[in-house]
């Protein structure tokens, strides 16, 4: 692949607060989170912030509904980032959740940004990576203490870059290998592209991973790349072409360690690393009901974990009277409690917290149109 880098102009912004800094030392014993941040992806775009107990909420408001359509976000040290697609204006959103301030940065027109990532900056500058699906490139936004911003563009990244991360001195990009500029159909196996600080790039084919969306969780030297799968929605009933899967890649040896398929007939694979060391994956049980399920996996072998429904891999979750509960976007804390979202009538969002055995221990309103969550 051709290695092309171009630099854009500097954009003056307000100071980016709390972007890098530490939140404090690590407690020697497991402790509950200090709070939960819920991304409201539609109707009222923004973040809903909750403490670990009680029902009080705070809001960090983003733009109008037509300016925001992200289905995920990243949160680190009270800085949250998310990106809007071409249909919502090609925007990068940066929020300071402690001060409830928001900045938006214009990405190139009709570039169709994917998942925004907080990367490791240098020289006291924050660094944000944004894959651009329709222009086969990644924007690196470097932000100084005074808010001054410079852009670096890395081009020729397959056909549809959807995620970016760092490991050592290398930058890595996941290429979905899909027609994201038109109908989002898969064109073949996904690819992982290594961009070293010097020297030639390397492309690793991820056999078994197909679809137009993927996300990465890095633990040590291993990247867990979760792909949602490929489905044909052009007619009803919908057709599952390829289900979701997770590839394990040794980033130091630059080899694929193995690929784990999601449960038969399911669609989607949105992965989050829990405080208990498990990988929690959100998916749909099928393409008929789209029932939301959570599957928890041990690392590094990706064996199903937690109390599960009889004959299935997904978690067994019950309300106060023992009735089954489904929810999406799940992640656990260090105590093993599973936090997840449920959207009800009018897209009212509720945060549900389950004990490790799947019994409900907390239920609280958490905004409207919730699509993702992170523990603080």
Short mmCIF file of C-alpha atoms in Angstrom, two decimals, residues 3 115 267 271 339 345:
data_model
loop_
_atom_site.label_atom_id
_atom_site.label_comp_id
_atom_site.label_asym_id
_atom_site.label_seq_id
_atom_site.Cartn_x
_atom_site.Cartn_y
_atom_site.Cartn_z
CA UNK A 3 2.11 5.56 2.34
CA UNK A 115 -15.19 5.40 15.76
CA UNK A 267 -25.80 -10.58 14.36
CA UNK A 271 -17.13 -5.59 22.62
CA UNK A 339 -24.14 -2.58 33.84
CA UNK A 345 -41.38 3.30 25.28
#
